[in-house]
Every structure is written in structure tokens, then in C-alpha cells.
């Protein structure tokens, strides 16, 4: 059972990122307090902004506090880790890391990007029955998409030449350490393979 933590979300009713975090907390059934700053007026708004300014001097939204830890921005994975939530995405991350790192393929050090891509892989698995590359349009026909089932058949050449795959999901250690430039990886998949 997950330990109960004191969680407060400072949000705006019009902010898509704020609403996505609220939905995630509801979906995970995590007890929390949420305050939409734009729905407050006068002294209530001033008090909220003063409180927020102590936590996040830029007063940006969303800002969330979890047992005294402040996280600013739409950082889903960081929020989940601070709450102590593990999902299928975390399990996929751990399994792929164990298998791919010994081969010299590392996850992008930008954890939010990595976990967004992992979520995309699981979405495609639910949708098509296989983990098609989340950065390419899959046909839904496994045989037609076999070249883009992650890790795609273009990964090795991309990482060798550019230090990262097309999605910047799998990268070299040098790429993560910024010892090589981060440049756009061109699409290697032949035209017409996506239909």
C-alpha cells in the first residue's frame, strides 16, 4: 500500500498541463489538494501567490509540493516517483534498460522524454498488439511494421552515425554526456513503408 503524502497542486483552470496532472492524480487515486489560482480573487489570490512565490519564485503553473519537495512544470515521471507510484511504464523501463544497456544503447537522460516515449510504446502495444515506434505512423499490420517495432531496425545505424535513434529514445553514452552534438536524425525508413 502506498504511503499517504501531503500533496498540493497549484494550478490554473485553463492550463492543459495542470489539468493533465489533476487527471493523473485522480486516476491513480492519490489524495491531494488542488487550487486553481485563476479562480481566486482578492486576498485569496494574493495569499496563494505569496505562498507559491516562496516555493517557486517564478510563480509558474503547474507547481506541486509533495511532502515538502517542490516540482515545477509538467514532469509526470518526477511527480510519480516523488509520490511513490510504479506503473507498467516503470516496469517496461527497467526491463528494457537491463536488456539494452549491455548492448551499448542507453535511454535519453531526459527522463520525461524517455517516459513519454515508453508510454507511447505501451499505447501502440495496446492499439496494435506490438510496440511500434511511437515517432512513426504504424499501419496496424505487424508484417508491414516489422521494421519499426522498437527497437526499430534503423536504431543501430542511427546511433552509430548520430548518437541517437530517430526518436532520441535510445542514445549512446557520448550523446548523453554531450560529447557529441545533438542533431536531427533523418528518417531512414523508405517512403511507402508506412502504408
mmCIF file of C-alpha atoms in Angstrom:
data_model
loop_
_atom_site.group_PDB
_atom_site.id
_atom_site.type_symbol
_atom_site.label_atom_id
_atom_site.label_comp_id
_atom_site.label_asym_id
_atom_site.label_seq_id
_atom_site.Cartn_x
_atom_site.Cartn_y
_atom_site.Cartn_z
ATOM 1 C CA UNK A 1 0.000 0.000 0.000
ATOM 2 C CA UNK A 2 1.244 3.465 -0.923
ATOM 3 C CA UNK A 3 2.239 5.759 1.931
ATOM 4 C CA UNK A 4 -0.014 8.826 2.214
ATOM 5 C CA UNK A 5 1.847 12.023 1.401
ATOM 6 C CA UNK A 6 0.884 15.669 1.704
ATOM 7 C CA UNK A 7 0.354 16.821 -1.868
ATOM 8 C CA UNK A 8 -0.716 20.264 -3.052
ATOM 9 C CA UNK A 9 -1.108 21.231 -6.694
ATOM 10 C CA UNK A 10 -1.022 24.903 -7.648
ATOM 11 C CA UNK A 11 -2.775 25.115 -10.991
ATOM 12 C CA UNK A 12 -4.845 27.141 -13.416
ATOM 13 C CA UNK A 13 -8.245 26.009 -14.662
ATOM 14 C CA UNK A 14 -7.155 26.894 -18.220
ATOM 15 C CA UNK A 15 -3.773 25.125 -18.159
ATOM 16 C CA UNK A 16 -3.739 21.842 -20.092
ATOM 17 C CA UNK A 17 -0.677 20.602 -18.177
ATOM 18 C CA UNK A 18 -2.327 21.385 -14.841
ATOM 19 C CA UNK A 19 -5.469 19.524 -15.875
ATOM 20 C CA UNK A 20 -3.403 16.535 -17.036
ATOM 21 C CA UNK A 21 -1.667 16.338 -13.642
ATOM 22 C CA UNK A 22 -5.039 16.591 -11.856
ATOM 23 C CA UNK A 23 -6.359 13.759 -14.006
ATOM 24 C CA UNK A 24 -3.278 11.637 -13.323
ATOM 25 C CA UNK A 25 -3.660 12.136 -9.553
ATOM 26 C CA UNK A 26 -7.368 11.239 -9.749
ATOM 27 C CA UNK A 27 -6.690 8.202 -11.961
ATOM 28 C CA UNK A 28 -4.031 6.991 -9.523
ATOM 29 C CA UNK A 29 -6.454 7.667 -6.631
ATOM 30 C CA UNK A 30 -3.852 9.836 -4.880
ATOM 31 C CA UNK A 31 -5.264 12.111 -2.147
ATOM 32 C CA UNK A 32 -4.246 15.703 -2.832
ATOM 33 C CA UNK A 33 -5.255 19.328 -2.520
ATOM 34 C CA UNK A 34 -5.601 21.363 -5.701
ATOM 35 C CA UNK A 35 -6.040 25.133 -6.051
ATOM 36 C CA UNK A 36 -6.793 26.926 -9.326
ATOM 37 C CA UNK A 37 -5.185 30.341 -8.903
ATOM 38 C CA UNK A 38 -7.188 31.920 -11.708
ATOM 39 C CA UNK A 39 -10.471 31.143 -9.937
ATOM 40 C CA UNK A 40 -9.459 33.043 -6.793
ATOM 41 C CA UNK A 41 -9.907 36.763 -6.255
ATOM 42 C CA UNK A 42 -8.633 39.469 -3.964
ATOM 43 C CA UNK A 43 -6.974 38.360 -0.727
ATOM 44 C CA UNK A 44 -7.333 34.658 -1.536
ATOM 45 C CA UNK A 45 -5.435 35.110 -4.805
ATOM 46 C CA UNK A 46 -2.807 37.315 -3.126
ATOM 47 C CA UNK A 47 -2.306 34.733 -0.357
ATOM 48 C CA UNK A 48 -1.962 31.909 -2.887
ATOM 49 C CA UNK A 49 0.596 33.856 -4.936
ATOM 50 C CA UNK A 50 2.605 34.718 -1.811
ATOM 51 C CA UNK A 51 2.611 31.042 -0.820
ATOM 52 C CA UNK A 52 3.548 29.960 -4.338
ATOM 53 C CA UNK A 53 6.312 32.579 -4.625
ATOM 54 C CA UNK A 54 8.084 31.007 -1.613
ATOM 55 C CA UNK A 55 8.067 27.623 -3.355
ATOM 56 C CA UNK A 56 8.574 28.746 -6.927
ATOM 57 C CA UNK A 57 9.765 32.357 -7.329
ATOM 58 C CA UNK A 58 8.658 32.412 -10.985
ATOM 59 C CA UNK A 59 5.072 31.563 -9.892
ATOM 60 C CA UNK A 60 4.678 29.237 -12.872
ATOM 61 C CA UNK A 61 1.990 26.611 -13.254
ATOM 62 C CA UNK A 62 1.741 23.767 -12.595
ATOM 63 C CA UNK A 63 3.681 23.659 -9.350
ATOM 64 C CA UNK A 64 3.221 20.737 -6.995
ATOM 65 C CA UNK A 65 4.529 20.063 -3.497
ATOM 66 C CA UNK A 66 4.897 16.504 -2.246
ATOM 67 C CA UNK A 67 5.920 16.237 1.408
ATOM 68 C CA UNK A 68 7.942 19.452 1.107
ATOM 69 C CA UNK A 69 9.513 18.651 -2.284
ATOM 70 C CA UNK A 70 8.591 21.188 -4.959
ATOM 71 C CA UNK A 71 8.267 20.173 -8.606
ATOM 72 C CA UNK A 72 7.587 22.831 -11.235
ATOM 73 C CA UNK A 73 6.291 22.152 -14.705
ATOM 74 C CA UNK A 74 4.731 19.160 -16.394
ATOM 75 C CA UNK A 75 7.076 16.500 -15.013
ATOM 76 C CA UNK A 76 4.860 13.441 -14.824
ATOM 77 C CA UNK A 77 7.592 10.914 -14.100
ATOM 78 C CA UNK A 78 9.224 13.058 -11.430
ATOM 79 C CA UNK A 79 5.829 13.521 -9.754
ATOM 80 C CA UNK A 80 5.070 9.786 -9.861
ATOM 81 C CA UNK A 81 8.471 8.966 -8.369
ATOM 82 C CA UNK A 82 8.035 11.529 -5.585
ATOM 83 C CA UNK A 83 4.613 10.070 -4.767
ATOM 84 C CA UNK A 84 5.993 6.520 -4.864
ATOM 85 C CA UNK A 85 3.839 5.218 -7.714
ATOM 86 C CA UNK A 86 5.043 2.471 -10.051
ATOM 87 C CA UNK A 87 3.239 1.593 -13.256
ATOM 88 C CA UNK A 88 3.629 -0.674 -16.294
ATOM 89 C CA UNK A 89 5.755 2.099 -17.795
ATOM 90 C CA UNK A 90 8.256 1.821 -14.923
ATOM 91 C CA UNK A 91 8.386 -1.958 -15.349
ATOM 92 C CA UNK A 92 8.997 -1.594 -19.110
ATOM 93 C CA UNK A 93 11.742 0.959 -18.421
ATOM 94 C CA UNK A 94 13.533 -1.355 -16.007
ATOM 95 C CA UNK A 95 13.277 -4.381 -18.313
ATOM 96 C CA UNK A 96 14.487 -2.544 -21.423
ATOM 97 C CA UNK A 97 17.317 -0.857 -19.534
ATOM 98 C CA UNK A 98 18.555 -4.226 -18.272
ATOM 99 C CA UNK A 99 18.487 -5.690 -21.792
ATOM 100 C CA UNK A 100 19.707 -2.723 -23.873
ATOM 101 C CA UNK A 101 22.445 -1.064 -21.789
ATOM 102 C CA UNK A 102 24.814 -4.049 -22.046
ATOM 103 C CA UNK A 103 24.455 -3.700 -25.839
ATOM 104 C CA UNK A 104 25.553 -0.037 -25.643
ATOM 105 C CA UNK A 105 22.093 1.522 -26.034
ATOM 106 C CA UNK A 106 21.118 3.922 -23.269
ATOM 107 C CA UNK A 107 17.918 5.812 -22.600
ATOM 108 C CA UNK A 108 17.912 9.532 -23.268
ATOM 109 C CA UNK A 109 18.889 11.178 -19.979
ATOM 110 C CA UNK A 110 15.809 13.402 -20.274
ATOM 111 C CA UNK A 111 13.604 11.159 -18.133
ATOM 112 C CA UNK A 112 10.366 12.916 -19.034
ATOM 113 C CA UNK A 113 11.022 12.414 -22.755
ATOM 114 C CA UNK A 114 12.038 8.802 -22.174
ATOM 115 C CA UNK A 115 8.919 8.034 -20.169
ATOM 116 C CA UNK A 116 6.689 9.824 -22.707
ATOM 117 C CA UNK A 117 8.149 7.531 -25.389
ATOM 118 C CA UNK A 118 7.701 4.465 -23.163
ATOM 119 C CA UNK A 119 4.045 5.425 -22.700
ATOM 120 C CA UNK A 120 3.784 5.720 -26.496
ATOM 121 C CA UNK A 121 5.217 2.220 -26.904
ATOM 122 C CA UNK A 122 2.636 0.812 -24.495
ATOM 123 C CA UNK A 123 -0.149 2.712 -26.254
ATOM 124 C CA UNK A 124 0.930 1.182 -29.557
ATOM 125 C CA UNK A 125 1.111 -2.252 -27.953
ATOM 126 C CA UNK A 126 -2.486 -1.845 -26.755
ATOM 127 C CA UNK A 127 -3.531 -0.469 -30.138
ATOM 128 C CA UNK A 128 -1.722 -2.849 -32.495
ATOM 129 C CA UNK A 129 -0.511 -5.748 -30.362
ATOM 130 C CA UNK A 130 3.153 -4.769 -30.743
ATOM 131 C CA UNK A 131 5.351 -1.879 -29.632
ATOM 132 C CA UNK A 132 5.626 0.121 -32.837
ATOM 133 C CA UNK A 133 7.933 3.122 -32.767
ATOM 134 C CA UNK A 134 5.989 5.966 -31.128
ATOM 135 C CA UNK A 135 7.509 8.503 -33.556
ATOM 136 C CA UNK A 136 6.284 6.823 -36.716
ATOM 137 C CA UNK A 137 2.863 6.056 -38.165
ATOM 138 C CA UNK A 138 2.189 2.334 -37.840
ATOM 139 C CA UNK A 139 -0.140 0.564 -40.236
ATOM 140 C CA UNK A 140 -1.519 -1.876 -37.694
ATOM 141 C CA UNK A 141 -0.202 -4.755 -39.799
ATOM 142 C CA UNK A 142 2.656 -6.423 -37.960
ATOM 143 C CA UNK A 143 4.404 -7.685 -41.093
ATOM 144 C CA UNK A 144 4.319 -4.224 -42.712
ATOM 145 C CA UNK A 145 5.581 -2.627 -39.498
ATOM 146 C CA UNK A 146 8.236 -5.175 -38.524
ATOM 147 C CA UNK A 147 10.981 -2.643 -39.372
ATOM 148 C CA UNK A 148 9.601 -0.132 -36.826
ATOM 149 C CA UNK A 149 8.883 -2.457 -33.927
ATOM 150 C CA UNK A 150 11.021 -0.984 -31.153
ATOM 151 C CA UNK A 151 13.926 -1.221 -31.206
ATOM 152 C CA UNK A 152 13.489 -0.484 -34.892
ATOM 153 C CA UNK A 153 15.846 -1.885 -37.482
ATOM 154 C CA UNK A 154 17.227 1.633 -38.070
ATOM 155 C CA UNK A 155 18.377 2.166 -34.492
ATOM 156 C CA UNK A 156 21.883 0.698 -34.846
ATOM 157 C CA UNK A 157 22.750 2.836 -37.877
ATOM 158 C CA UNK A 158 21.202 5.955 -36.327
ATOM 159 C CA UNK A 159 23.051 5.587 -33.022
ATOM 160 C CA UNK A 160 26.293 4.748 -34.842
ATOM 161 C CA UNK A 161 26.078 7.808 -37.090
ATOM 162 C CA UNK A 162 24.230 10.364 -34.974
ATOM 163 C CA UNK A 163 24.499 9.116 -31.397
ATOM 164 C CA UNK A 164 20.730 8.668 -31.087
ATOM 165 C CA UNK A 165 17.885 6.874 -32.760
ATOM 166 C CA UNK A 166 15.217 8.750 -34.712
ATOM 167 C CA UNK A 167 13.100 9.321 -31.562
ATOM 168 C CA UNK A 168 16.084 10.182 -29.338
ATOM 169 C CA UNK A 169 14.892 7.313 -27.153
ATOM 170 C CA UNK A 170 17.986 5.140 -27.431
ATOM 171 C CA UNK A 171 21.237 7.056 -27.403
ATOM 172 C CA UNK A 172 24.947 6.477 -26.983
ATOM 173 C CA UNK A 173 26.731 7.295 -23.752
ATOM 174 C CA UNK A 174 28.628 10.034 -25.611
ATOM 175 C CA UNK A 175 25.329 11.605 -26.703
ATOM 176 C CA UNK A 176 24.006 11.598 -23.129
ATOM 177 C CA UNK A 177 27.241 13.154 -21.888
ATOM 178 C CA UNK A 178 27.026 15.814 -24.640
ATOM 179 C CA UNK A 179 30.406 14.806 -26.042
ATOM 180 C CA UNK A 180 28.834 14.727 -29.497
ATOM 181 C CA UNK A 181 26.381 17.226 -30.994
ATOM 182 C CA UNK A 182 22.652 16.600 -30.775
ATOM 183 C CA UNK A 183 21.444 16.895 -34.328
ATOM 184 C CA UNK A 184 18.249 15.970 -36.134
ATOM 185 C CA UNK A 185 18.247 12.307 -37.146
ATOM 186 C CA UNK A 186 16.810 11.962 -40.657
ATOM 187 C CA UNK A 187 14.178 9.322 -41.378
ATOM 188 C CA UNK A 188 15.769 6.164 -42.792
ATOM 189 C CA UNK A 189 12.508 4.305 -43.329
ATOM 190 C CA UNK A 190 11.818 4.119 -47.071
ATOM 191 C CA UNK A 191 8.837 6.081 -48.358
ATOM 192 C CA UNK A 192 5.839 3.817 -48.736
ATOM 193 C CA UNK A 193 6.696 1.529 -45.816
ATOM 194 C CA UNK A 194 4.198 3.468 -43.689
ATOM 195 C CA UNK A 195 1.091 2.360 -45.546
#
